[in-house]
Amino acid sequence: MITTSTSPLLEVRDLCVDYDVGGALALRRRTLRVVRGISFAIAPGETYGLVGESGSGKSTTGRAILRLTDVSAGSITFAGSDIAGLGRTSPLSYRRAVQAVYQDPAASLNPRHRAGQAVTDVLARHGVTDRAERRRRAAAAFEQVGLGNEHLTRLPSELSGGQLQRIAIARALVLSPRLVVCDEAVSALDLSTQAQILDLLRERQAETGVSYLFITHDLGVVRHVAHHVGVLRAGEIVEQGTTSRVLDSPSHEYTKKLLAASLSPHPAGRAARRAARVAARGGVAA
Amino acid sequence: MRTAFRQPSALFAVVVVAVVVIVAVAAPLIAPYAPEAKDFTAPLSGPTSAHPLGTDDLGRDLLSQLIHSARTALLVAVGSVVVAMLIGVPLGLVLGYKGGWYDRIGSRGLDIADALPGLMIGFVVIAILGQGMAVLILAVGLVFCMNFARLTRAITLTERNKGYVESARVSGLTAPRILFSQLLPNLAAPLVVQAAVFLGSAIKVEAALSFLGLGLGEEQPSWGGMLGFATQHTADHPEMAVAPGIAICVTVLAFSLLGDAINDSLSGSRRLRRTKLLGRVLLDDDTSRTRDDQATTADETPVTRAAGTAEEPSGDLVLALRNVDIVADRPDGGTVPLIQNVSLTVRRGEILGLLGESGSGKSMLAKAILGLLPAGVRLAGGSITLNGSELAGRTPAQLAALRGTGMGVVFQNPQANLSPVHTVGRQLIDVVRAHDATISKEAARTRAFELLDLVGVDDPERRLDQYPYQFSGGMAQRVAIAVALVGEPDLLILDEATSALDVTTQAQVLDLVLDLRDRLGMAVVNITHDLGVAAETCDRVAVLLRGDLVETGEVHAVFDHPGHEYTARLIAAYPGVDDESPRLGTHDQRKVEHA
């Protein structure tokens, strides 16, 4: 397993992100700190799982790394250069290196565009001027995610959730990025589709050495994809380390609570688990 | 599209608009005279055989003027709507996409512009630039551009946070490209509807301006101008106002109705596409199975183990489904099977897990039990009994009564189950009183208090006076459960009731359900896509695959030795957190099917 100490690809240090909460006419700017000084690093070819419940700031962290939201304090170093100061219009070289896959497959493609255009648009922006070349590379990208030529001309409404998510992955990977931010990328998918998409992501990683920042609420998914895990609560990382260390011998109370609440894939021992949960809540049944 | 135009109002709109367009285009051919041709022998003739609508004070034929006015009306209407869209749509796109200060200042600007009467804007523009066709188009266009800007901004605001726009930004696409290539196509439908409606309104505004003598010069015929002229002769020729008046009314009405019809047909085609999709997902979309395959699986006996099938005589049977078939009616008269030959039982104190992926029909089955099947979907066969009495074939009123007392239901989105404008207490009390008309207000409140207490809401007295938005997702779901428990139902149906909750909250709500079952002895049907929910809470599980029940059995038996290949596949796919052998790195490369 790759350790993060050897020159990380991405290093986040004391990252803070604030949101404006003042009304439209508020004179005084009021802000809410949603990410409170978190630090972590991702090595090349590694998957870092960022786990947290809703409102923990995990998606905001992803958006800060994608340069879609302003950074209030701290630094984000990508391949040796600080990108926290980059404006929302980041250089194309960064856009090429860092990509994203989102949760809702139905919303991740433009409903009015043919599926292949999702990929060709990106190629056109990144200097592939020849139309036939764009089409050829789109077809190749589709093939890599297990889709055929016939899917290139489909409209999103004619495709299933799993197929849409495959296309979103094809779009993210077509520029050979070094980091892909997967924001709940499998949460909206059916179980069997979810397993296939996780397999696909792993397969692409093994082949290209891409790193993933895997943002999810699901500890089970993290167990299966991540090398390192950070547990986020209310904007702070309460615990991080290798996946097996964090999930098998958690040291923080919150991690233990999350693990206790995670559903087991088998009914065996559930009475004991229920009793433990009730006891942890101080004996109150629910 | 065709179905929408079968409506009489839509047909009327299309015919009228078509007639107006034809008349406008072919005006010189249809009109008996040139509009400016003066017949000095017959000024103000009144209706005659030579001049069916009469003539004006210079002897110009009013019918010819009316016909040529259609040209003016359409030209001004189309021109001004184009002007309004050219100004309003880019403005709205920028405001909605940029957000922040652009939007704050821009939106206040739109509010101010909206507060100004439209005609006033028209007056000012004409006063500054003088009369003429181009100025009139600009003036009317300015009246409507704010509406286009507002509509565009609103849609852009909802679209810009969707994944495809974010992905475009992440890919480095430039803002203009995102606005015009990604966002604009998604605005087309609502803009077309809005444009059709505004075409009518523009004709109205043009007529008003021309009526006031501010629109076009004397020499340019227009309906408003004709109406203005007619008012000078109300005493001697009252009939002169009738024809232009009718022309304005009918045309404006037709454009409005056309807008409605387009709107209906757009949303209609979306509806149609969805039913088509549903049928496809259930029938033949997926990887391997064809219709023939499905027929064989339907005949296949589902795997059923453990005691407790319907045959066993038992007094504590709460719900029994026998050979239930549910179909969706297709517009062409055929049917799409959604649920085939499903038999299930649930006893008092038992939690049955209904497991299935999207499109398996699990929610449709719940709706059938509740008697809430959507229009076009019906129970085609079989029986559903609750406490021994048959539900199939009941009237909606009888089912409604049963829903309250015999069964309660909790859906996925807790906030959507509660009305945002009433306090939680008021909603609970309303339900309590609906069940017991004789109960006093105080007693109903006490009952509501007890229910909140029962579902583990802290400080119920204070919480009763709060609004749903003051409740977190888990707390709101507890309230939804309390509402479901008002009638002390024998059967509680949970339809993905914990799927939208955080893991810790989900565990609490599931524990609450277990606890309520232990204390109240209800039967529970827990519909879920989450294998873990079934493993953790259910006594028995039933697995649905595309409308077929492929397996039922005691939960440990099913998880230990799944009897159907599909169940085994689901269990293998579940990423458990305490998995002994995580698949990371060691996973076999299954050939990727088209998911």
PDB file of C-alpha atoms in Angstrom, chain B residues 350-446:
ATOM      1  CA  GLU B 350     -43.804  -9.540  12.421  1.00  0.00           C
ATOM      2  CA  ILE B 351     -41.598  -7.326  10.270  1.00  0.00           C
ATOM      3  CA  LEU B 352     -41.570  -8.339   6.633  1.00  0.00           C
ATOM      4  CA  GLY B 353     -38.828  -6.853   4.492  1.00  0.00           C
ATOM      5  CA  LEU B 354     -39.802  -6.235   0.888  1.00  0.00           C
ATOM      6  CA  LEU B 355     -36.448  -6.050  -0.893  1.00  0.00           C
ATOM      7  CA  GLY B 356     -35.991  -4.832  -4.420  1.00  0.00           C
ATOM      8  CA  GLU B 357     -34.018  -2.525  -6.656  1.00  0.00           C
ATOM      9  CA  SER B 358     -35.465   0.390  -8.561  1.00  0.00           C
ATOM     10  CA  GLY B 359     -38.069  -0.783 -11.055  1.00  0.00           C
ATOM     11  CA  SER B 360     -38.778  -3.978  -9.121  1.00  0.00           C
ATOM     12  CA  GLY B 361     -42.307  -2.805  -8.382  1.00  0.00           C
ATOM     13  CA  LYS B 362     -41.922  -2.798  -4.589  1.00  0.00           C
ATOM     14  CA  SER B 363     -43.448   0.645  -4.137  1.00  0.00           C
ATOM     15  CA  MET B 364     -46.247  -0.211  -6.538  1.00  0.00           C
ATOM     16  CA  LEU B 365     -47.071  -3.196  -4.368  1.00  0.00           C
ATOM     17  CA  ALA B 366     -47.240  -0.916  -1.321  1.00  0.00           C
ATOM     18  CA  LYS B 367     -49.507   1.453  -3.185  1.00  0.00           C
ATOM     19  CA  ALA B 368     -51.773  -1.441  -4.110  1.00  0.00           C
ATOM     20  CA  ILE B 369     -52.049  -2.469  -0.456  1.00  0.00           C
ATOM     21  CA  LEU B 370     -52.811   1.121   0.497  1.00  0.00           C
ATOM     22  CA  GLY B 371     -55.292   1.527  -2.358  1.00  0.00           C
ATOM     23  CA  LEU B 372     -53.259   4.419  -3.704  1.00  0.00           C
ATOM     24  CA  LEU B 373     -52.402   3.115  -7.162  1.00  0.00           C
ATOM     25  CA  PRO B 374     -51.785   5.990  -9.581  1.00  0.00           C
ATOM     26  CA  ALA B 375     -54.110   6.641 -12.503  1.00  0.00           C
ATOM     27  CA  GLY B 376     -53.644   4.120 -15.293  1.00  0.00           C
ATOM     28  CA  VAL B 377     -52.371   1.417 -12.957  1.00  0.00           C
ATOM     29  CA  ARG B 378     -54.755  -1.159 -11.522  1.00  0.00           C
ATOM     30  CA  LEU B 379     -55.073  -4.408  -9.668  1.00  0.00           C
ATOM     31  CA  ALA B 380     -55.738  -6.928 -12.420  1.00  0.00           C
ATOM     32  CA  GLY B 381     -56.108 -10.023 -10.292  1.00  0.00           C
ATOM     33  CA  GLY B 382     -55.641 -11.704  -6.944  1.00  0.00           C
ATOM     34  CA  SER B 383     -56.753 -10.694  -3.503  1.00  0.00           C
ATOM     35  CA  ILE B 384     -55.424  -8.484  -0.733  1.00  0.00           C
ATOM     36  CA  THR B 385     -56.895  -9.077   2.709  1.00  0.00           C
ATOM     37  CA  LEU B 386     -56.340  -7.029   5.836  1.00  0.00           C
ATOM     38  CA  ASN B 387     -57.403  -8.785   9.041  1.00  0.00           C
ATOM     39  CA  GLY B 388     -59.382 -11.173   6.903  1.00  0.00           C
ATOM     40  CA  SER B 389     -61.400  -8.613   4.963  1.00  0.00           C
ATOM     41  CA  GLU B 390     -60.896  -8.189   1.250  1.00  0.00           C
ATOM     42  CA  LEU B 391     -59.434  -4.894   0.014  1.00  0.00           C
ATOM     43  CA  ALA B 392     -59.546  -5.555  -3.715  1.00  0.00           C
ATOM     44  CA  GLY B 393     -62.597  -3.999  -5.262  1.00  0.00           C
ATOM     45  CA  ARG B 394     -63.253  -1.607  -2.391  1.00  0.00           C
ATOM     46  CA  THR B 395     -64.361   1.918  -3.172  1.00  0.00           C
ATOM     47  CA  PRO B 396     -61.871   4.739  -2.596  1.00  0.00           C
ATOM     48  CA  ALA B 397     -63.947   5.951   0.364  1.00  0.00           C
ATOM     49  CA  GLN B 398     -63.852   2.568   2.091  1.00  0.00           C
ATOM     50  CA  LEU B 399     -60.116   2.331   1.494  1.00  0.00           C
ATOM     51  CA  ALA B 400     -59.586   5.798   2.882  1.00  0.00           C
ATOM     52  CA  ALA B 401     -61.306   4.785   6.115  1.00  0.00           C
ATOM     53  CA  LEU B 402     -59.142   1.655   6.327  1.00  0.00           C
ATOM     54  CA  ARG B 403     -55.941   3.569   5.663  1.00  0.00           C
ATOM     55  CA  GLY B 404     -56.361   5.508   8.855  1.00  0.00           C
ATOM     56  CA  THR B 405     -57.279   2.714  11.238  1.00  0.00           C
ATOM     57  CA  GLY B 406     -56.219  -0.550   9.641  1.00  0.00           C
ATOM     58  CA  MET B 407     -52.885   0.634   8.325  1.00  0.00           C
ATOM     59  CA  GLY B 408     -50.470   3.511   8.546  1.00  0.00           C
ATOM     60  CA  VAL B 409     -47.739   4.455   6.129  1.00  0.00           C
ATOM     61  CA  VAL B 410     -44.459   6.365   6.282  1.00  0.00           C
ATOM     62  CA  PHE B 411     -42.768   7.505   3.086  1.00  0.00           C
ATOM     63  CA  GLN B 412     -39.168   8.320   2.270  1.00  0.00           C
ATOM     64  CA  ASN B 413     -39.010  12.100   2.462  1.00  0.00           C
ATOM     65  CA  PRO B 414     -40.072  13.119   5.968  1.00  0.00           C
ATOM     66  CA  GLN B 415     -40.410  16.816   5.221  1.00  0.00           C
ATOM     67  CA  ALA B 416     -42.635  16.112   2.212  1.00  0.00           C
ATOM     68  CA  ASN B 417     -45.025  14.168   4.460  1.00  0.00           C
ATOM     69  CA  LEU B 418     -45.679  17.208   6.621  1.00  0.00           C
ATOM     70  CA  SER B 419     -47.300  20.450   5.589  1.00  0.00           C
ATOM     71  CA  PRO B 420     -44.768  23.261   5.947  1.00  0.00           C
ATOM     72  CA  VAL B 421     -47.324  25.932   6.878  1.00  0.00           C
ATOM     73  CA  HIS B 422     -48.862  24.285   9.976  1.00  0.00           C
ATOM     74  CA  THR B 423     -47.308  23.414  13.297  1.00  0.00           C
ATOM     75  CA  VAL B 424     -46.567  19.760  13.904  1.00  0.00           C
ATOM     76  CA  GLY B 425     -49.081  19.813  16.761  1.00  0.00           C
ATOM     77  CA  ARG B 426     -51.851  21.152  14.571  1.00  0.00           C
ATOM     78  CA  GLN B 427     -51.199  18.431  11.971  1.00  0.00           C
ATOM     79  CA  LEU B 428     -51.170  15.669  14.554  1.00  0.00           C
ATOM     80  CA  ILE B 429     -54.282  17.019  16.281  1.00  0.00           C
ATOM     81  CA  ASP B 430     -56.092  17.267  12.931  1.00  0.00           C
ATOM     82  CA  VAL B 431     -55.369  13.607  12.255  1.00  0.00           C
ATOM     83  CA  VAL B 432     -56.410  12.611  15.779  1.00  0.00           C
ATOM     84  CA  ARG B 433     -59.710  14.465  15.401  1.00  0.00           C
ATOM     85  CA  ALA B 434     -60.278  13.039  11.952  1.00  0.00           C
ATOM     86  CA  HIS B 435     -60.177   9.615  13.573  1.00  0.00           C
ATOM     87  CA  ASP B 436     -62.381  10.534  16.494  1.00  0.00           C
ATOM     88  CA  ALA B 437     -64.795  13.319  15.756  1.00  0.00           C
ATOM     89  CA  THR B 438     -66.061  13.411  19.327  1.00  0.00           C
ATOM     90  CA  ILE B 439     -62.709  14.031  20.973  1.00  0.00           C
ATOM     91  CA  SER B 440     -62.236  17.431  22.617  1.00  0.00           C
ATOM     92  CA  LYS B 441     -59.464  19.791  21.551  1.00  0.00           C
ATOM     93  CA  GLU B 442     -57.644  19.317  24.850  1.00  0.00           C
ATOM     94  CA  ALA B 443     -57.899  15.541  24.700  1.00  0.00           C
ATOM     95  CA  ALA B 444     -56.644  15.580  21.108  1.00  0.00           C
ATOM     96  CA  ARG B 445     -53.658  17.636  22.146  1.00  0.00           C
ATOM     97  CA  THR B 446     -52.940  15.232  24.986  1.00  0.00           C
TER      98      THR B 446
END
